[in-house]
Tab-separated table of C-alpha atoms and ligand atoms in Angstrom:
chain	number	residue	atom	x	y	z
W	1	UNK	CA	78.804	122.171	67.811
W	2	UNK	CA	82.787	121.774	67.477
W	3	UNK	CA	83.748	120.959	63.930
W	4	UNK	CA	86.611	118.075	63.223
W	5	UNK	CA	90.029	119.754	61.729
W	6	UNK	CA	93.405	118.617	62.054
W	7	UNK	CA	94.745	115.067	63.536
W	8	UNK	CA	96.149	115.830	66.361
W	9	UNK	CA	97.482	112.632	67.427
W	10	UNK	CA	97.077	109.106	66.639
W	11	UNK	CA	97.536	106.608	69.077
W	12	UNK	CA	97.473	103.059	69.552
W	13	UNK	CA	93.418	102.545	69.452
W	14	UNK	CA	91.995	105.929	68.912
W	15	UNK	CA	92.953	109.062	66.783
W	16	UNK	CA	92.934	112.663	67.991
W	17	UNK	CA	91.416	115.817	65.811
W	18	UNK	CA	91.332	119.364	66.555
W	19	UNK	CA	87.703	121.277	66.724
W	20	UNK	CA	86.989	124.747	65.293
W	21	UNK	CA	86.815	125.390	69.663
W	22	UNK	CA	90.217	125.684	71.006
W	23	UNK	CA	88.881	123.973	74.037
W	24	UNK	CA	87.356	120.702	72.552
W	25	UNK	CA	88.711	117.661	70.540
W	26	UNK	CA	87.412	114.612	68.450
W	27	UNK	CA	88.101	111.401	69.667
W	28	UNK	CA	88.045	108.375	66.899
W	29	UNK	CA	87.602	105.106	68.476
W	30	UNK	CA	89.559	102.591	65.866
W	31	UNK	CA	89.283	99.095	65.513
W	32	UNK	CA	92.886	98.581	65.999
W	33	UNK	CA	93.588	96.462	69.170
W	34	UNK	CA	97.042	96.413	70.447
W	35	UNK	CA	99.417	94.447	73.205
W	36	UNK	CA	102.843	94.627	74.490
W	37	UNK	CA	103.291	97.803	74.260
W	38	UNK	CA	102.074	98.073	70.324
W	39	UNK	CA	103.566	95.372	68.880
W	40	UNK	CA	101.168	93.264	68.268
W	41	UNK	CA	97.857	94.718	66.505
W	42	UNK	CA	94.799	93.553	64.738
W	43	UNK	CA	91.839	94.734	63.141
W	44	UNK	CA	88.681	94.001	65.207
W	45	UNK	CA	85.584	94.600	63.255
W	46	UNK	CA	82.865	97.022	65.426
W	47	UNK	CA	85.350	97.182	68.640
W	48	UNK	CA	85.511	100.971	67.770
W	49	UNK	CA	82.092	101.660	67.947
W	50	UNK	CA	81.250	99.232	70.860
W	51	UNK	CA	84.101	100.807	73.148
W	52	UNK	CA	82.927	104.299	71.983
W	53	UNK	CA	79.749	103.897	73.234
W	54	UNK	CA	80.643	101.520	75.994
W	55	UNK	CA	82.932	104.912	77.087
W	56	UNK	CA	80.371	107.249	76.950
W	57	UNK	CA	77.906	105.129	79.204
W	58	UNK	CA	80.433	104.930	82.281
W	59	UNK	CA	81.759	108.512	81.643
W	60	UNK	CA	78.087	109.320	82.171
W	61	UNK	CA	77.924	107.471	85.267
W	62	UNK	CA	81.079	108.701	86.476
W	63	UNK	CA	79.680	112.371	85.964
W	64	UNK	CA	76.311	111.767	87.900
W	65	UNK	CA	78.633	110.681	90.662
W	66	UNK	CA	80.424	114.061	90.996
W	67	UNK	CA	83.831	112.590	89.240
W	68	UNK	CA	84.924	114.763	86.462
W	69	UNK	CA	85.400	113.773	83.052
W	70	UNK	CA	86.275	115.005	79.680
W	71	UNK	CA	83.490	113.505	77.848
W	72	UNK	CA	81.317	116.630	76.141
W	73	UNK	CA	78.567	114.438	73.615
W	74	UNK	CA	78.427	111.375	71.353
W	75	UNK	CA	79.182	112.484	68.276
W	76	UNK	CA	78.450	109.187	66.068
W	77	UNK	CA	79.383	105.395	66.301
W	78	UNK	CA	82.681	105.759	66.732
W	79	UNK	CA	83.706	109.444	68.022
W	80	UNK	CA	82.685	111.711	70.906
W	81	UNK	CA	83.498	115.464	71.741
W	82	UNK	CA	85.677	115.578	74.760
W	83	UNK	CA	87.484	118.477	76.753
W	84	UNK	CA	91.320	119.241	75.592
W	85	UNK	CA	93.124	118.383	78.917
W	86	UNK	CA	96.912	118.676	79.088
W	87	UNK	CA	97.602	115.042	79.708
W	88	UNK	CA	99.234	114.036	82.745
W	89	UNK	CA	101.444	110.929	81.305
W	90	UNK	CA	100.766	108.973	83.990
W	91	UNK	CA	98.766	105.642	84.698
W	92	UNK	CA	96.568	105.244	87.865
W	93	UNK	CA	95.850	101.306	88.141
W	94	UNK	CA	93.593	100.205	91.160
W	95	UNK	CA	93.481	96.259	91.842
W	96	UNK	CA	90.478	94.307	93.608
W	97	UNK	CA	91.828	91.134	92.773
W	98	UNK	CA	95.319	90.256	91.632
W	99	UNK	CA	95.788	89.544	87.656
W	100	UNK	CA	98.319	90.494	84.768
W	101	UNK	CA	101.548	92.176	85.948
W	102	UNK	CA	100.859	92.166	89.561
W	103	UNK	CA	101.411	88.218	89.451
W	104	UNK	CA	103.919	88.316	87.673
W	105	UNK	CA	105.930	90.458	89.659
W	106	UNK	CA	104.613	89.181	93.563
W	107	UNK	CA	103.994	85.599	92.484
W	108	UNK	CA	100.523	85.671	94.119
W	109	UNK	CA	97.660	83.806	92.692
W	110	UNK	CA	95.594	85.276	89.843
W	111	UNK	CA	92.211	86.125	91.407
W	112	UNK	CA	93.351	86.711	95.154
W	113	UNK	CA	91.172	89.072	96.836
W	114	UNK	CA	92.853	92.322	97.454
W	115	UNK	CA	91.522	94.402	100.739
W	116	UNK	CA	92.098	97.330	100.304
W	117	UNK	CA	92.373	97.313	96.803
W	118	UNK	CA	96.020	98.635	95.791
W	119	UNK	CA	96.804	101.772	94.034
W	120	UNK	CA	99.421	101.842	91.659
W	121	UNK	CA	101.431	104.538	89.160
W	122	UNK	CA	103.114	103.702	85.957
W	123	UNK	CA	104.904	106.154	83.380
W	124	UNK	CA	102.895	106.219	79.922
W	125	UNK	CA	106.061	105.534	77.749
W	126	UNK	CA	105.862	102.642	75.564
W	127	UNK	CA	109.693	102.505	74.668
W	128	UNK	CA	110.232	102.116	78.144
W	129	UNK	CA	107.224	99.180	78.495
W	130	UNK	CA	105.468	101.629	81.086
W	131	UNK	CA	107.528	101.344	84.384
W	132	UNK	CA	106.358	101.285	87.416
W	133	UNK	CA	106.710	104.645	89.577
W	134	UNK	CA	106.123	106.112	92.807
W	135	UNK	CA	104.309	108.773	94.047
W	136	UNK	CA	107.809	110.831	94.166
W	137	UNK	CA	109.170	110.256	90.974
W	138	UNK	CA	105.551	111.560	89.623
W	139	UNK	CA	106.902	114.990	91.886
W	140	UNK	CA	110.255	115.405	91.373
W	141	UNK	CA	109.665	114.584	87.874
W	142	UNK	CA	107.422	117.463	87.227
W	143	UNK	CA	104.295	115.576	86.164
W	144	UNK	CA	101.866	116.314	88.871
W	145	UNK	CA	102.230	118.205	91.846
W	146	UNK	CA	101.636	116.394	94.707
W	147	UNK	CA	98.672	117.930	95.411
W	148	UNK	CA	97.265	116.908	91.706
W	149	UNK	CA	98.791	113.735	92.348
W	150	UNK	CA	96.548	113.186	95.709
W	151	UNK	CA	93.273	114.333	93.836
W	152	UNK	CA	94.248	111.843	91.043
W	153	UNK	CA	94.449	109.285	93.901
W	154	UNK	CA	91.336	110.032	95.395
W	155	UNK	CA	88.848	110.305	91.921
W	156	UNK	CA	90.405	106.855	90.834
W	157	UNK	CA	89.164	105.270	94.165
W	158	UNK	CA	86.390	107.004	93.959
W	159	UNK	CA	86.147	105.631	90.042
W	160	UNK	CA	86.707	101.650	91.659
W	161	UNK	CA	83.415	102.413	94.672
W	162	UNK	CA	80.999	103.391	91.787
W	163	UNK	CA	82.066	100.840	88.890
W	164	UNK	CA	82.808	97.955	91.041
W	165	UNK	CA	78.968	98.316	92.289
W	166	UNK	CA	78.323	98.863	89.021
W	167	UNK	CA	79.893	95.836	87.239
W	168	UNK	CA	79.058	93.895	90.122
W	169	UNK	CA	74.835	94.204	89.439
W	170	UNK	CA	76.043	92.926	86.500
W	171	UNK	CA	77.086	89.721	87.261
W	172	UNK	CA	80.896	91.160	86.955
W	173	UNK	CA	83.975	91.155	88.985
W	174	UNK	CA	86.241	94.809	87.946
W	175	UNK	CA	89.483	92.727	88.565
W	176	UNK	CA	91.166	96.234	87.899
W	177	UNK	CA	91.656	98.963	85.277
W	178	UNK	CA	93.399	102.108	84.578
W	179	UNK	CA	93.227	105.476	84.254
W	180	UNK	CA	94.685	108.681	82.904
W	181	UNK	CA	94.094	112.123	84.271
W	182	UNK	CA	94.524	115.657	82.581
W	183	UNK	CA	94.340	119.460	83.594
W	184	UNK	CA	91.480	121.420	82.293
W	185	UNK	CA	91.852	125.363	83.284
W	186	UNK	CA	93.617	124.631	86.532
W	187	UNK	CA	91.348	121.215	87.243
W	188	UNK	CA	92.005	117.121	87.262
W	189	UNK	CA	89.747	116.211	84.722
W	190	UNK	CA	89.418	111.715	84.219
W	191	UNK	CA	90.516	111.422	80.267
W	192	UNK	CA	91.687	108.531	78.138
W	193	UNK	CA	88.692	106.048	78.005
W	194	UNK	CA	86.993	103.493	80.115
W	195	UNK	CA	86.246	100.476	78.161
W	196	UNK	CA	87.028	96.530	78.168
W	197	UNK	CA	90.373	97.194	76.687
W	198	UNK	CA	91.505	99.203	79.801
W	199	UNK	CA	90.349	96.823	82.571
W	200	UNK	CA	89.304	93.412	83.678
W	201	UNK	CA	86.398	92.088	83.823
W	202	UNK	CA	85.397	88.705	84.796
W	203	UNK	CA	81.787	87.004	85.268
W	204	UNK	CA	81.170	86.770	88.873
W	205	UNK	CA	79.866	82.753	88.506
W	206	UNK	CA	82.417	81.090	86.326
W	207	UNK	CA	85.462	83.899	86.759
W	208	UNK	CA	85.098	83.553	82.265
W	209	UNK	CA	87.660	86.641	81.139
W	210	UNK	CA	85.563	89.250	79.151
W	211	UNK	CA	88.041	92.113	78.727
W	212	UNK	CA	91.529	92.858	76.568
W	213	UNK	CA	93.079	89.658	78.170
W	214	UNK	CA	91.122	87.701	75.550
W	215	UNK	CA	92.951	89.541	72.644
W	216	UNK	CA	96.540	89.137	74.777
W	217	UNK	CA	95.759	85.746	75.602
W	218	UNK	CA	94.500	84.125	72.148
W	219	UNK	CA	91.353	83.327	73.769
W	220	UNK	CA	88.815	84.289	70.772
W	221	UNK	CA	85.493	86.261	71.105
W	222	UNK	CA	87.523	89.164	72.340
W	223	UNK	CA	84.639	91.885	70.577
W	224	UNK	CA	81.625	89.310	71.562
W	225	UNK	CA	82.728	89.314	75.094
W	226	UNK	CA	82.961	93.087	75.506
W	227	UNK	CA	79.602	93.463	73.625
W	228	UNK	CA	78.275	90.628	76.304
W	229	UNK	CA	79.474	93.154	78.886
W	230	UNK	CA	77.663	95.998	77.320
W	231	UNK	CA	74.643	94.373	77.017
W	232	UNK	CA	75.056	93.387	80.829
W	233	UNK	CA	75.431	96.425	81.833
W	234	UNK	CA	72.657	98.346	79.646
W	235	UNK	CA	75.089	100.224	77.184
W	236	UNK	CA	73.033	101.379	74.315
W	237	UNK	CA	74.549	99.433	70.928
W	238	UNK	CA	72.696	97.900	67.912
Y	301	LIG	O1	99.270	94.836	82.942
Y	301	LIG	P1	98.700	95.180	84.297
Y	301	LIG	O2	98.242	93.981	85.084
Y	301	LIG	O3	99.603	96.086	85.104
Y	301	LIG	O4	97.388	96.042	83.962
Y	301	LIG	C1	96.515	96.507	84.990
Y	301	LIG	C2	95.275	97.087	84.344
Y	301	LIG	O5	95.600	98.264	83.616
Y	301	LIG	C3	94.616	96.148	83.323
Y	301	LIG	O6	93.210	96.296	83.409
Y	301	LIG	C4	95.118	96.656	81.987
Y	301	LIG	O7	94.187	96.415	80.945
Y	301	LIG	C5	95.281	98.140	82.258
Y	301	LIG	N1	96.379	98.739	81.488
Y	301	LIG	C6	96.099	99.555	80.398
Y	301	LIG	N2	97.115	100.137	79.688
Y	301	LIG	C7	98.386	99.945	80.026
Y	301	LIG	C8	98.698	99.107	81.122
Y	301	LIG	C9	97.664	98.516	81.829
Y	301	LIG	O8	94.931	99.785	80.089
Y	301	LIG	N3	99.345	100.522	79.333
């Protein structure tokens, strides 16, 4: 197995190593929890280990439904062996029902249905609070060809069928999430995480927010409510 070396990078909520293999790296799932664009962050005791191995358990399902992922073993509480992909700084965002920026920017109603869903791209670039992009400044850009950019498309709606089925035999609406993509030899390979703090969640019967929103909203419980999820859904945590 892939020793830990170097840091490699250290983001907002999880640290990067190096591995003695070239092709693998060591992700560190922190208990820092950040908003607007990193400037606000706390400490939240266990949230590494619960989004760890809240991660692993839909990167698992994702992979038994044919998407790809970087996700190689669960390494301990709080880090798992993943694929090195050459990030694609780029956010995929798929909607079912409107919430967060969406409603802010169309006025609509937080909680209208969306059919279909919508598919949206942002640039990953903090100083710049992630704008919104199309699919040809993604092109002319250089960050995916369009070709990469259509797979991405197609795995993240892919992604929404098999975790909105998911979530929803859980008693759980996926209001939306995100993801981020890499290369791996050549192929689009799902990276970044899936956890609470990347989507939204809300219980089917009383619409009560279980995801990130309760950490940007002052709400409280924010590490009880993802750990309700997990529970929900079957995710393996003491
Ligand atoms: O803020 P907005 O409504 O555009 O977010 C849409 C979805 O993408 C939410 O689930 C949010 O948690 C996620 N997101 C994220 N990281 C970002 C921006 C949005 O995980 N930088």
């Amino acid at each position: 197995m892939a020793q830990k070396t170097t840091e490699l990078y250290r983001g907002k909520a999880k640290t990067v190593y190096h591995t003695t293999d070239a092709d693998k790296l060591i992700l560190h799932f922190r208990n820092d929890t950040s908003a607007f664009d990193g400037e606000r962050i706390e400490q939240l005791a266990r949230k590494g280990m619960v989004n760890n191995k809240f991660n692993f358990f839909i990167m698992q399902k994702l992979e038994q439904a044919g998407i790809p992922t970087q996700v190689e073993a669960l390494l301990s509480d709080d880090e798992v062996l993943v694929k090195k992909l050459d990030m694609i700084p780029v956010e995929c965002v798929v909607r079912n029902f409107a919430a967060g920026s969406l409603v802010k920017r169309l006025g609509v109603e937080e909680g209208l249905a969306l059919t279909p869903p919508t598919f949206e791209l942002f640039l990953k670039n903090d100083a710049l609070h992630d704008p919104m992009i199309n699919d040809s400044h993604v092109v002319s850009f250089g960050w995916a060809t369009a070709e990469q950019l259509a797979e991405m498309k197609r795995l993240t709606l892919r992604v929404n069928d098999v975790l909105s089925k998911l979530f929803d035999q859980a008693g759980l609406m996926l209001v939306d999430f995100k993801l981020e993509f890499g290369l791996f030899h050549g192929q689009i390979v799902l990276g970044d995480e899936f956890s609470p703090d990347g989507c939204r969640l809300w219980d089917k019967a009383t619409r009560k927010k279980l995801d990130k929103d309760r950490f940007r909203q002052g709400l409280g419980g924010v590490v009880e409510a993802y750990e309700e999820v997990a529970q929900r859904l079957g995710v393996p945590i003491d």
